[in-house]
Structures are given as structure tokens and as C-alpha cells.
JSON list of C-alpha atoms in Angstrom, two decimals:
[
{"chain": "J", "resi": 1, "resn": "SER", "atom": "CA", "xyz": [-0.08, 0.20, -0.08]},
{"chain": "J", "resi": 2, "resn": "GLN", "atom": "CA", "xyz": [1.21, 3.48, -0.58]},
{"chain": "J", "resi": 3, "resn": "THR", "atom": "CA", "xyz": [2.09, 5.91, 2.23]},
{"chain": "J", "resi": 4, "resn": "ILE", "atom": "CA", "xyz": [3.02, 9.65, 2.61]},
{"chain": "J", "resi": 5, "resn": "HIS", "atom": "CA", "xyz": [5.59, 10.94, 4.57]},
{"chain": "J", "resi": 6, "resn": "GLN", "atom": "CA", "xyz": [5.97, 14.10, 5.74]},
{"chain": "J", "resi": 7, "resn": "TRP", "atom": "CA", "xyz": [8.75, 15.73, 8.26]},
{"chain": "J", "resi": 8, "resn": "PRO", "atom": "CA", "xyz": [9.09, 17.63, 10.35]},
{"chain": "J", "resi": 9, "resn": "ALA", "atom": "CA", "xyz": [5.76, 17.61, 12.17]},
{"chain": "J", "resi": 10, "resn": "THR", "atom": "CA", "xyz": [6.62, 20.96, 13.87]},
{"chain": "J", "resi": 11, "resn": "LEU", "atom": "CA", "xyz": [8.84, 23.99, 13.21]},
{"chain": "J", "resi": 12, "resn": "VAL", "atom": "CA", "xyz": [9.65, 26.95, 15.05]},
{"chain": "J", "resi": 13, "resn": "GLN", "atom": "CA", "xyz": [11.73, 29.29, 12.74]},
{"chain": "J", "resi": 14, "resn": "PRO", "atom": "CA", "xyz": [12.91, 32.96, 13.31]},
{"chain": "J", "resi": 15, "resn": "VAL", "atom": "CA", "xyz": [11.95, 35.25, 10.17]},
{"chain": "J", "resi": 16, "resn": "GLY", "atom": "CA", "xyz": [14.91, 35.38, 7.70]},
{"chain": "J", "resi": 17, "resn": "SER", "atom": "CA", "xyz": [15.95, 31.86, 8.27]},
{"chain": "J", "resi": 18, "resn": "PRO", "atom": "CA", "xyz": [16.22, 29.56, 5.42]},
{"chain": "J", "resi": 19, "resn": "LEU", "atom": "CA", "xyz": [13.37, 26.44, 5.48]},
{"chain": "J", "resi": 20, "resn": "SER", "atom": "CA", "xyz": [13.18, 23.29, 3.98]},
{"chain": "J", "resi": 21, "resn": "LEU", "atom": "CA", "xyz": [10.31, 20.73, 4.32]},
{"chain": "J", "resi": 22, "resn": "GLU", "atom": "CA", "xyz": [10.48, 17.06, 2.69]},
{"chain": "J", "resi": 23, "resn": "CYS", "atom": "CA", "xyz": [7.40, 14.62, 1.46]},
{"chain": "J", "resi": 24, "resn": "THR", "atom": "CA", "xyz": [8.28, 11.37, 0.40]},
{"chain": "J", "resi": 25, "resn": "VAL", "atom": "CA", "xyz": [5.68, 8.88, -0.94]},
{"chain": "J", "resi": 26, "resn": "GLU", "atom": "CA", "xyz": [6.27, 5.14, -0.86]},
{"chain": "J", "resi": 27, "resn": "GLY", "atom": "CA", "xyz": [4.25, 2.11, -2.61]},
{"chain": "J", "resi": 28, "resn": "THR", "atom": "CA", "xyz": [3.96, 3.77, -5.99]},
{"chain": "J", "resi": 29, "resn": "SER", "atom": "CA", "xyz": [6.15, 5.26, -9.13]},
{"chain": "J", "resi": 30, "resn": "ASN", "atom": "CA", "xyz": [5.02, 8.64, -11.04]},
{"chain": "J", "resi": 31, "resn": "PRO", "atom": "CA", "xyz": [3.11, 10.32, -8.67]},
{"chain": "J", "resi": 32, "resn": "ASN", "atom": "CA", "xyz": [1.89, 13.77, -9.12]},
{"chain": "J", "resi": 33, "resn": "LEU", "atom": "CA", "xyz": [2.77, 15.80, -6.14]},
{"chain": "J", "resi": 34, "resn": "TYR", "atom": "CA", "xyz": [1.64, 18.98, -4.49]},
{"chain": "J", "resi": 35, "resn": "TRP", "atom": "CA", "xyz": [2.35, 21.26, -1.53]},
{"chain": "J", "resi": 36, "resn": "TYR", "atom": "CA", "xyz": [-0.42, 23.57, 0.26]},
{"chain": "J", "resi": 37, "resn": "ARG", "atom": "CA", "xyz": [-0.53, 25.80, 2.96]},
{"chain": "J", "resi": 38, "resn": "GLN", "atom": "CA", "xyz": [-3.27, 26.12, 5.47]},
{"chain": "J", "resi": 39, "resn": "ALA", "atom": "CA", "xyz": [-3.13, 29.28, 7.26]},
{"chain": "J", "resi": 40, "resn": "ALA", "atom": "CA", "xyz": [-5.31, 29.44, 10.93]},
{"chain": "J", "resi": 41, "resn": "GLY", "atom": "CA", "xyz": [-8.48, 29.10, 9.95]},
{"chain": "J", "resi": 42, "resn": "ARG", "atom": "CA", "xyz": [-8.83, 29.26, 6.38]},
{"chain": "J", "resi": 43, "resn": "GLY", "atom": "CA", "xyz": [-8.92, 26.86, 3.45]},
{"chain": "J", "resi": 44, "resn": "LEU", "atom": "CA", "xyz": [-6.06, 24.89, 1.37]},
{"chain": "J", "resi": 45, "resn": "GLN", "atom": "CA", "xyz": [-3.76, 27.37, -0.99]},
{"chain": "J", "resi": 46, "resn": "LEU", "atom": "CA", "xyz": [-1.95, 24.87, -3.18]},
{"chain": "J", "resi": 47, "resn": "LEU", "atom": "CA", "xyz": [1.60, 26.40, -3.62]},
{"chain": "J", "resi": 48, "resn": "PHE", "atom": "CA", "xyz": [3.33, 23.87, -5.89]},
{"chain": "J", "resi": 49, "resn": "TYR", "atom": "CA", "xyz": [2.32, 20.62, -8.33]},
{"chain": "J", "resi": 50, "resn": "SER", "atom": "CA", "xyz": [4.16, 18.94, -9.69]},
{"chain": "J", "resi": 51, "resn": "VAL", "atom": "CA", "xyz": [3.87, 15.65, -12.58]},
{"chain": "J", "resi": 52, "resn": "GLY", "atom": "CA", "xyz": [7.52, 14.15, -12.84]},
{"chain": "J", "resi": 53, "resn": "ILE", "atom": "CA", "xyz": [10.96, 14.37, -11.65]},
{"chain": "J", "resi": 54, "resn": "GLY", "atom": "CA", "xyz": [12.14, 18.47, -12.26]},
{"chain": "J", "resi": 55, "resn": "GLN", "atom": "CA", "xyz": [8.69, 19.80, -12.88]},
{"chain": "J", "resi": 56, "resn": "ILE", "atom": "CA", "xyz": [7.24, 21.82, -11.13]},
{"chain": "J", "resi": 57, "resn": "SER", "atom": "CA", "xyz": [4.43, 24.37, -11.30]},
{"chain": "J", "resi": 58, "resn": "SER", "atom": "CA", "xyz": [3.87, 27.42, -9.46]},
{"chain": "J", "resi": 59, "resn": "GLU", "atom": "CA", "xyz": [0.73, 28.70, -8.39]},
{"chain": "J", "resi": 60, "resn": "VAL", "atom": "CA", "xyz": [1.26, 31.84, -6.15]},
{"chain": "J", "resi": 61, "resn": "PRO", "atom": "CA", "xyz": [4.21, 33.78, -6.75]},
{"chain": "J", "resi": 62, "resn": "GLN", "atom": "CA", "xyz": [6.30, 33.99, -3.08]},
{"chain": "J", "resi": 63, "resn": "ASN", "atom": "CA", "xyz": [9.27, 33.44, -1.65]},
{"chain": "J", "resi": 64, "resn": "LEU", "atom": "CA", "xyz": [8.79, 30.09, -1.40]},
{"chain": "J", "resi": 65, "resn": "SER", "atom": "CA", "xyz": [10.40, 27.25, -4.02]},
{"chain": "J", "resi": 66, "resn": "ALA", "atom": "CA", "xyz": [10.12, 23.51, -4.81]},
{"chain": "J", "resi": 67, "resn": "SER", "atom": "CA", "xyz": [11.92, 20.75, -5.97]},
{"chain": "J", "resi": 68, "resn": "ARG", "atom": "CA", "xyz": [11.77, 17.26, -6.82]},
{"chain": "J", "resi": 69, "resn": "PRO", "atom": "CA", "xyz": [15.15, 15.59, -7.17]},
{"chain": "J", "resi": 70, "resn": "GLN", "atom": "CA", "xyz": [13.81, 11.68, -6.89]},
{"chain": "J", "resi": 71, "resn": "ASP", "atom": "CA", "xyz": [10.34, 10.40, -8.27]},
{"chain": "J", "resi": 72, "resn": "ARG", "atom": "CA", "xyz": [9.06, 10.22, -5.02]},
{"chain": "J", "resi": 73, "resn": "GLN", "atom": "CA", "xyz": [10.33, 12.90, -2.99]},
{"chain": "J", "resi": 74, "resn": "PHE", "atom": "CA", "xyz": [9.33, 16.27, -3.10]},
{"chain": "J", "resi": 75, "resn": "ILE", "atom": "CA", "xyz": [10.75, 19.47, -1.18]},
{"chain": "J", "resi": 76, "resn": "LEU", "atom": "CA", "xyz": [9.39, 22.92, -0.31]},
{"chain": "J", "resi": 77, "resn": "SER", "atom": "CA", "xyz": [12.25, 25.20, 0.11]},
{"chain": "J", "resi": 78, "resn": "SER", "atom": "CA", "xyz": [13.01, 29.38, 1.10]},
{"chain": "J", "resi": 79, "resn": "LYS", "atom": "CA", "xyz": [16.18, 31.60, 1.66]},
{"chain": "J", "resi": 80, "resn": "LYS", "atom": "CA", "xyz": [14.53, 33.71, 3.96]},
{"chain": "J", "resi": 81, "resn": "LEU", "atom": "CA", "xyz": [11.07, 33.09, 6.22]},
{"chain": "J", "resi": 82, "resn": "LEU", "atom": "CA", "xyz": [8.75, 36.10, 6.32]},
{"chain": "J", "resi": 83, "resn": "LEU", "atom": "CA", "xyz": [6.44, 36.31, 9.90]},
{"chain": "J", "resi": 84, "resn": "SER", "atom": "CA", "xyz": [3.43, 35.38, 6.81]},
{"chain": "J", "resi": 85, "resn": "ASP", "atom": "CA", "xyz": [4.96, 31.97, 5.86]},
{"chain": "J", "resi": 86, "resn": "SER", "atom": "CA", "xyz": [3.41, 30.76, 9.24]},
{"chain": "J", "resi": 87, "resn": "GLY", "atom": "CA", "xyz": [1.10, 28.13, 8.75]},
{"chain": "J", "resi": 88, "resn": "PHE", "atom": "CA", "xyz": [0.34, 24.35, 8.42]},
{"chain": "J", "resi": 89, "resn": "TYR", "atom": "CA", "xyz": [2.19, 22.68, 5.53]},
{"chain": "J", "resi": 90, "resn": "LEU", "atom": "CA", "xyz": [0.60, 19.75, 3.47]},
{"chain": "J", "resi": 91, "resn": "CYS", "atom": "CA", "xyz": [2.03, 17.56, 0.93]},
{"chain": "J", "resi": 92, "resn": "ALA", "atom": "CA", "xyz": [-0.03, 15.48, -1.54]},
{"chain": "J", "resi": 93, "resn": "TRP", "atom": "CA", "xyz": [0.37, 13.39, -4.08]},
{"chain": "J", "resi": 94, "resn": "ALA", "atom": "CA", "xyz": [-2.53, 11.98, -6.81]},
{"chain": "J", "resi": 95, "resn": "PRO", "atom": "CA", "xyz": [-2.08, 8.34, -8.98]},
{"chain": "J", "resi": 96, "resn": "GLY", "atom": "CA", "xyz": [-2.21, 10.82, -12.28]},
{"chain": "J", "resi": 97, "resn": "THR", "atom": "CA", "xyz": [-5.78, 12.41, -12.55]},
{"chain": "J", "resi": 98, "resn": "ASP", "atom": "CA", "xyz": [-7.18, 10.65, -9.76]},
{"chain": "J", "resi": 99, "resn": "THR", "atom": "CA", "xyz": [-7.94, 11.16, -5.51]},
{"chain": "J", "resi": 100, "resn": "GLN", "atom": "CA", "xyz": [-5.00, 13.25, -3.43]},
{"chain": "J", "resi": 101, "resn": "TYR", "atom": "CA", "xyz": [-3.92, 11.79, -0.64]},
{"chain": "J", "resi": 102, "resn": "PHE", "atom": "CA", "xyz": [-2.42, 13.84, 2.21]},
{"chain": "J", "resi": 103, "resn": "GLY", "atom": "CA", "xyz": [0.33, 13.90, 4.17]},
{"chain": "J", "resi": 104, "resn": "PRO", "atom": "CA", "xyz": [0.29, 14.54, 8.16]},
{"chain": "J", "resi": 105, "resn": "GLY", "atom": "CA", "xyz": [1.03, 17.79, 7.38]},
{"chain": "J", "resi": 106, "resn": "THR", "atom": "CA", "xyz": [3.86, 20.12, 9.00]},
{"chain": "J", "resi": 107, "resn": "ARG", "atom": "CA", "xyz": [3.08, 23.05, 11.01]},
{"chain": "J", "resi": 108, "resn": "LEU", "atom": "CA", "xyz": [5.43, 25.67, 10.82]},
{"chain": "J", "resi": 109, "resn": "THR", "atom": "CA", "xyz": [5.76, 28.58, 13.29]},
{"chain": "J", "resi": 110, "resn": "VAL", "atom": "CA", "xyz": [7.44, 31.79, 12.26]},
{"chain": "J", "resi": 111, "resn": "LEU", "atom": "CA", "xyz": [8.63, 34.18, 15.04]},
{"chain": "P", "resi": 1, "resn": "ALA", "atom": "CA", "xyz": [-12.53, 28.30, -14.75]},
{"chain": "P", "resi": 2, "resn": "GLN", "atom": "CA", "xyz": [-13.20, 25.78, -11.72]},
{"chain": "P", "resi": 3, "resn": "SER", "atom": "CA", "xyz": [-14.06, 26.16, -8.38]},
{"chain": "P", "resi": 4, "resn": "VAL", "atom": "CA", "xyz": [-16.60, 25.40, -5.47]},
{"chain": "P", "resi": 5, "resn": "THR", "atom": "CA", "xyz": [-18.42, 27.56, -2.87]},
{"chain": "P", "resi": 6, "resn": "GLN", "atom": "CA", "xyz": [-18.72, 25.84, 0.25]},
{"chain": "P", "resi": 7, "resn": "LEU", "atom": "CA", "xyz": [-22.31, 27.99, 1.69]},
{"chain": "P", "resi": 8, "resn": "ASP", "atom": "CA", "xyz": [-21.69, 27.07, 5.30]},
{"chain": "P", "resi": 9, "resn": "SER", "atom": "CA", "xyz": [-18.59, 28.41, 7.00]},
{"chain": "P", "resi": 10, "resn": "HIS", "atom": "CA", "xyz": [-19.72, 26.38, 10.44]},
{"chain": "P", "resi": 11, "resn": "VAL", "atom": "CA", "xyz": [-22.32, 23.99, 11.10]},
{"chain": "P", "resi": 12, "resn": "SER", "atom": "CA", "xyz": [-23.60, 23.04, 14.02]},
{"chain": "P", "resi": 13, "resn": "VAL", "atom": "CA", "xyz": [-25.83, 19.91, 15.26]},
{"chain": "P", "resi": 14, "resn": "SER", "atom": "CA", "xyz": [-26.94, 17.87, 17.86]},
{"chain": "P", "resi": 15, "resn": "GLU", "atom": "CA", "xyz": [-25.84, 14.65, 18.00]},
{"chain": "P", "resi": 16, "resn": "GLY", "atom": "CA", "xyz": [-27.98, 12.21, 16.42]},
{"chain": "P", "resi": 17, "resn": "THR", "atom": "CA", "xyz": [-29.59, 14.90, 13.91]},
{"chain": "P", "resi": 18, "resn": "PRO", "atom": "CA", "xyz": [-29.02, 14.41, 10.24]},
{"chain": "P", "resi": 19, "resn": "VAL", "atom": "CA", "xyz": [-25.87, 16.52, 8.74]},
{"chain": "P", "resi": 20, "resn": "LEU", "atom": "CA", "xyz": [-25.79, 18.47, 5.71]},
{"chain": "P", "resi": 21, "resn": "LEU", "atom": "CA", "xyz": [-22.77, 20.55, 4.16]},
{"chain": "P", "resi": 22, "resn": "ARG", "atom": "CA", "xyz": [-23.41, 22.48, 1.11]},
{"chain": "P", "resi": 23, "resn": "CYS", "atom": "CA", "xyz": [-21.01, 22.59, -1.36]},
{"chain": "P", "resi": 24, "resn": "ASN", "atom": "CA", "xyz": [-22.16, 24.16, -5.36]},
{"chain": "P", "resi": 25, "resn": "TYR", "atom": "CA", "xyz": [-19.29, 24.28, -7.95]},
{"chain": "P", "resi": 26, "resn": "SER", "atom": "CA", "xyz": [-18.62, 26.07, -11.13]},
{"chain": "P", "resi": 27, "resn": "SER", "atom": "CA", "xyz": [-16.96, 23.50, -14.14]},
{"chain": "P", "resi": 28, "resn": "SER", "atom": "CA", "xyz": [-17.28, 23.79, -18.41]},
{"chain": "P", "resi": 29, "resn": "TYR", "atom": "CA", "xyz": [-16.54, 20.85, -18.12]},
{"chain": "P", "resi": 30, "resn": "SER", "atom": "CA", "xyz": [-17.75, 17.41, -16.11]},
{"chain": "P", "resi": 31, "resn": "PRO", "atom": "CA", "xyz": [-15.58, 17.34, -12.99]},
{"chain": "P", "resi": 32, "resn": "SER", "atom": "CA", "xyz": [-14.66, 14.95, -10.64]},
{"chain": "P", "resi": 33, "resn": "LEU", "atom": "CA", "xyz": [-15.65, 16.06, -7.10]},
{"chain": "P", "resi": 34, "resn": "PHE", "atom": "CA", "xyz": [-14.39, 15.27, -3.58]},
{"chain": "P", "resi": 35, "resn": "TRP", "atom": "CA", "xyz": [-15.34, 15.42, 0.04]},
{"chain": "P", "resi": 36, "resn": "TYR", "atom": "CA", "xyz": [-12.13, 15.79, 2.33]},
{"chain": "P", "resi": 37, "resn": "VAL", "atom": "CA", "xyz": [-12.64, 15.74, 6.34]},
{"chain": "P", "resi": 38, "resn": "GLN", "atom": "CA", "xyz": [-9.95, 17.21, 8.16]},
{"chain": "P", "resi": 39, "resn": "HIS", "atom": "CA", "xyz": [-9.35, 17.06, 12.18]},
{"chain": "P", "resi": 40, "resn": "PRO", "atom": "CA", "xyz": [-7.65, 19.31, 14.08]},
{"chain": "P", "resi": 41, "resn": "ASN", "atom": "CA", "xyz": [-3.68, 19.51, 13.45]},
{"chain": "P", "resi": 42, "resn": "LYS", "atom": "CA", "xyz": [-4.11, 16.69, 11.02]},
{"chain": "P", "resi": 43, "resn": "GLY", "atom": "CA", "xyz": [-3.85, 15.60, 7.52]},
{"chain": "P", "resi": 44, "resn": "LEU", "atom": "CA", "xyz": [-7.01, 15.43, 5.20]},
{"chain": "P", "resi": 45, "resn": "GLN", "atom": "CA", "xyz": [-9.05, 12.43, 4.83]},
{"chain": "P", "resi": 46, "resn": "LEU", "atom": "CA", "xyz": [-11.04, 11.72, 1.97]},
{"chain": "P", "resi": 47, "resn": "LEU", "atom": "CA", "xyz": [-14.61, 10.60, 2.26]},
{"chain": "P", "resi": 48, "resn": "LEU", "atom": "CA", "xyz": [-15.68, 9.94, -0.93]},
{"chain": "P", "resi": 49, "resn": "LYS", "atom": "CA", "xyz": [-15.24, 11.20, -4.47]},
{"chain": "P", "resi": 50, "resn": "TYR", "atom": "CA", "xyz": [-17.64, 11.48, -7.87]},
{"chain": "P", "resi": 51, "resn": "THR", "atom": "CA", "xyz": [-16.32, 10.39, -10.81]},
{"chain": "P", "resi": 52, "resn": "SER", "atom": "CA", "xyz": [-19.22, 10.49, -13.50]},
{"chain": "P", "resi": 53, "resn": "ALA", "atom": "CA", "xyz": [-20.26, 6.51, -12.59]},
{"chain": "P", "resi": 54, "resn": "ALA", "atom": "CA", "xyz": [-23.42, 7.01, -9.56]},
{"chain": "P", "resi": 55, "resn": "THR", "atom": "CA", "xyz": [-24.88, 10.60, -8.90]},
{"chain": "P", "resi": 56, "resn": "LEU", "atom": "CA", "xyz": [-25.50, 9.06, -5.16]},
{"chain": "P", "resi": 57, "resn": "VAL", "atom": "CA", "xyz": [-22.06, 8.24, -3.59]},
{"chain": "P", "resi": 58, "resn": "LYS", "atom": "CA", "xyz": [-21.25, 6.51, -0.01]},
{"chain": "P", "resi": 59, "resn": "GLY", "atom": "CA", "xyz": [-18.10, 6.99, 1.25]},
{"chain": "P", "resi": 60, "resn": "ILE", "atom": "CA", "xyz": [-16.56, 6.15, 4.59]},
{"chain": "P", "resi": 61, "resn": "ASN", "atom": "CA", "xyz": [-17.99, 6.87, 7.80]},
{"chain": "P", "resi": 62, "resn": "GLY", "atom": "CA", "xyz": [-22.01, 6.61, 7.16]},
{"chain": "P", "resi": 63, "resn": "PHE", "atom": "CA", "xyz": [-21.43, 9.98, 4.68]},
{"chain": "P", "resi": 64, "resn": "GLU", "atom": "CA", "xyz": [-22.90, 10.18, 1.46]},
{"chain": "P", "resi": 65, "resn": "ALA", "atom": "CA", "xyz": [-23.27, 12.61, -0.95]},
{"chain": "P", "resi": 66, "resn": "GLU", "atom": "CA", "xyz": [-25.36, 13.67, -4.28]},
{"chain": "P", "resi": 67, "resn": "PHE", "atom": "CA", "xyz": [-23.72, 15.51, -7.51]},
{"chain": "P", "resi": 68, "resn": "LYS", "atom": "CA", "xyz": [-26.88, 17.49, -9.00]},
{"chain": "P", "resi": 69, "resn": "LYS", "atom": "CA", "xyz": [-25.73, 18.66, -11.99]},
{"chain": "P", "resi": 70, "resn": "SER", "atom": "CA", "xyz": [-28.84, 20.73, -12.64]},
{"chain": "P", "resi": 71, "resn": "GLU", "atom": "CA", "xyz": [-28.31, 22.63, -9.05]},
{"chain": "P", "resi": 72, "resn": "THR", "atom": "CA", "xyz": [-24.15, 21.92, -9.83]},
{"chain": "P", "resi": 73, "resn": "SER", "atom": "CA", "xyz": [-24.38, 20.89, -6.65]},
{"chain": "P", "resi": 74, "resn": "PHE", "atom": "CA", "xyz": [-22.60, 18.08, -4.29]},
{"chain": "P", "resi": 75, "resn": "HIS", "atom": "CA", "xyz": [-23.98, 18.44, -0.35]},
{"chain": "P", "resi": 76, "resn": "LEU", "atom": "CA", "xyz": [-22.21, 15.88, 1.75]},
{"chain": "P", "resi": 77, "resn": "THR", "atom": "CA", "xyz": [-25.38, 14.48, 4.42]},
{"chain": "P", "resi": 78, "resn": "LYS", "atom": "CA", "xyz": [-24.98, 12.15, 6.60]},
{"chain": "P", "resi": 79, "resn": "PRO", "atom": "CA", "xyz": [-28.10, 10.51, 9.14]},
{"chain": "P", "resi": 80, "resn": "SER", "atom": "CA", "xyz": [-26.98, 10.82, 12.27]},
{"chain": "P", "resi": 81, "resn": "ALA", "atom": "CA", "xyz": [-24.61, 13.23, 13.78]},
{"chain": "P", "resi": 82, "resn": "HIS", "atom": "CA", "xyz": [-21.73, 11.58, 16.13]},
{"chain": "P", "resi": 83, "resn": "MET", "atom": "CA", "xyz": [-19.11, 13.24, 18.15]},
{"chain": "P", "resi": 84, "resn": "SER", "atom": "CA", "xyz": [-16.56, 12.27, 16.18]},
{"chain": "P", "resi": 85, "resn": "ASP", "atom": "CA", "xyz": [-17.90, 13.90, 13.13]},
{"chain": "P", "resi": 86, "resn": "ALA", "atom": "CA", "xyz": [-17.22, 16.81, 14.88]},
{"chain": "P", "resi": 87, "resn": "ALA", "atom": "CA", "xyz": [-13.95, 18.62, 11.80]},
{"chain": "P", "resi": 88, "resn": "GLU", "atom": "CA", "xyz": [-13.57, 20.45, 9.12]},
{"chain": "P", "resi": 89, "resn": "TYR", "atom": "CA", "xyz": [-14.94, 19.66, 5.80]},
{"chain": "P", "resi": 90, "resn": "PHE", "atom": "CA", "xyz": [-13.56, 20.33, 2.24]},
{"chain": "P", "resi": 91, "resn": "CYS", "atom": "CA", "xyz": [-15.41, 20.37, -0.90]},
{"chain": "P", "resi": 92, "resn": "VAL", "atom": "CA", "xyz": [-13.21, 19.85, -3.72]},
{"chain": "P", "resi": 93, "resn": "VAL", "atom": "CA", "xyz": [-13.01, 19.85, -7.70]},
{"chain": "P", "resi": 94, "resn": "THR", "atom": "CA", "xyz": [-10.65, 18.91, -10.54]},
{"chain": "P", "resi": 95, "resn": "SER", "atom": "CA", "xyz": [-9.37, 20.95, -12.90]},
{"chain": "P", "resi": 96, "resn": "ASN", "atom": "CA", "xyz": [-9.90, 19.56, -16.89]},
{"chain": "P", "resi": 97, "resn": "THR", "atom": "CA", "xyz": [-6.55, 18.22, -17.11]},
{"chain": "P", "resi": 98, "resn": "GLY", "atom": "CA", "xyz": [-7.47, 16.21, -13.81]},
{"chain": "P", "resi": 99, "resn": "ASN", "atom": "CA", "xyz": [-4.29, 17.48, -12.52]},
{"chain": "P", "resi": 100, "resn": "GLN", "atom": "CA", "xyz": [-5.02, 20.03, -10.07]},
{"chain": "P", "resi": 101, "resn": "PHE", "atom": "CA", "xyz": [-7.35, 20.21, -7.09]},
{"chain": "P", "resi": 102, "resn": "TYR", "atom": "CA", "xyz": [-9.62, 23.34, -6.21]},
{"chain": "P", "resi": 103, "resn": "PHE", "atom": "CA", "xyz": [-10.67, 22.80, -2.52]},
{"chain": "P", "resi": 104, "resn": "GLY", "atom": "CA", "xyz": [-13.42, 25.18, -0.79]},
{"chain": "P", "resi": 105, "resn": "THR", "atom": "CA", "xyz": [-12.98, 27.47, 2.23]},
{"chain": "P", "resi": 106, "resn": "GLY", "atom": "CA", "xyz": [-14.70, 24.91, 4.15]},
{"chain": "P", "resi": 107, "resn": "THR", "atom": "CA", "xyz": [-16.95, 24.04, 6.49]},
{"chain": "P", "resi": 108, "resn": "SER", "atom": "CA", "xyz": [-16.62, 23.42, 10.63]},
{"chain": "P", "resi": 109, "resn": "LEU", "atom": "CA", "xyz": [-19.01, 21.16, 11.52]},
{"chain": "P", "resi": 110, "resn": "THR", "atom": "CA", "xyz": [-19.55, 21.48, 15.47]},
{"chain": "P", "resi": 111, "resn": "VAL", "atom": "CA", "xyz": [-21.84, 18.16, 17.01]},
{"chain": "P", "resi": 112, "resn": "ILE", "atom": "CA", "xyz": [-23.73, 19.43, 20.15]},
{"chain": "P", "resi": 113, "resn": "PRO", "atom": "CA", "xyz": [-23.85, 16.71, 22.73]}
]
């Protein structure tokens, strides 16, 4: 069966520091991968999605970036965090054009 | 363009009474539609999905939803609410390519004992 992992589960970072969140999927190949952000009390905002290695589509211009160095690995990064980057970050995968399956999320607090 | 509108940001029901969470969608094609549930500080769990088969879709935990093309609606229902149903619920529609998923703003369900 397929599983999706995210780490870390929680993170507290100072403003201006770098960020790296990792997401990996097991038990499938060539999945579509997604990064979402959920601000407190808000819906989900799609940040990036990828249909293959090295293929990244950005939905919202901001100081975040994403990379997919391996088929089942998706990384969300920032060179300098802003206060507004605080939120709950969710990674998801989909077997092509079908249901998305979500990871457990990373709670990021920028102070 | 495709979008979803969740008509209620918050719904409160008493335990044992029916649940109705409303969702309307806008799409220029025949979309796939989903309902997800999110408990506090957790990831999202799929409740059910509609992909152009039967219009009445049964999901987990006693939830079901009916796709009504004429009303462009996909409302989520459950006959009898349980305390464990208290959570945030999201209605989702896919893009025409199926690679992107558009989320509603969510409905927070409170179940009163």
C-alpha cells in the first residue's frame, strides 16, 4: 500500500532563516505531487504541483520554491522566511488524475 | 474556470440529528468532485468522491453525497451525527486536466452533545 511521509511535524523558525520541508511517498511510482499551505482558520492554498521529476508548477508567486529531485520526493524551501509564511503545510500525492492523498502535515511557526 | 463554493462556513448540529454540508461547483466540463475531512492539526482524509458514475456516492463513516448537475451541487449528508464527526470539511473539484484540485474554503462542523 502507499504511504506519504512529511517531516518535520512541527517547526519554529526565526524570520529570515531558511526552510526545508520534505515529503516522500512510498509504494507508487510517478505520482503527481502537491504542496499546500493552510493558514489558521483558512482553506487550502495550492503552492506547487509536480507531474514528474524536475517539473514544478507554481501557483502563487512568493518567497517559497519547490524541487523534485527524485520521483517520490518533493521538497519545499525558502531562503528567508517571512512572518506570513507561518501555517500548516500539507503535501499530497495523486496517481495521475485521481484522488489526492494527504500527508500528516507540518506546522510552521515563524517568529 | 472551475471553482467550488461551500455555502456555510460553520454548521452546528446536535448529536444524533442529520448533517447537511452544502457545496456548489462551477465547471465548464464534467468534473470529479470530492469531500475531505480534516481533524485538528491533522492531514486531510478522503470521505468520498464522484467520478461520473453513480450520482449518489457513499463514503466512509456513514457519509454520502449526491451529484446534481442541474443544480451544480454536491452536498454532503449523514443521517445521524456523531461526536467524532466534529471537524473541518472541504469540498474539492478537479481541473479539466485532472492534475489540479480546487478546494472550497471549508465548513467547520460542531456536534453538540
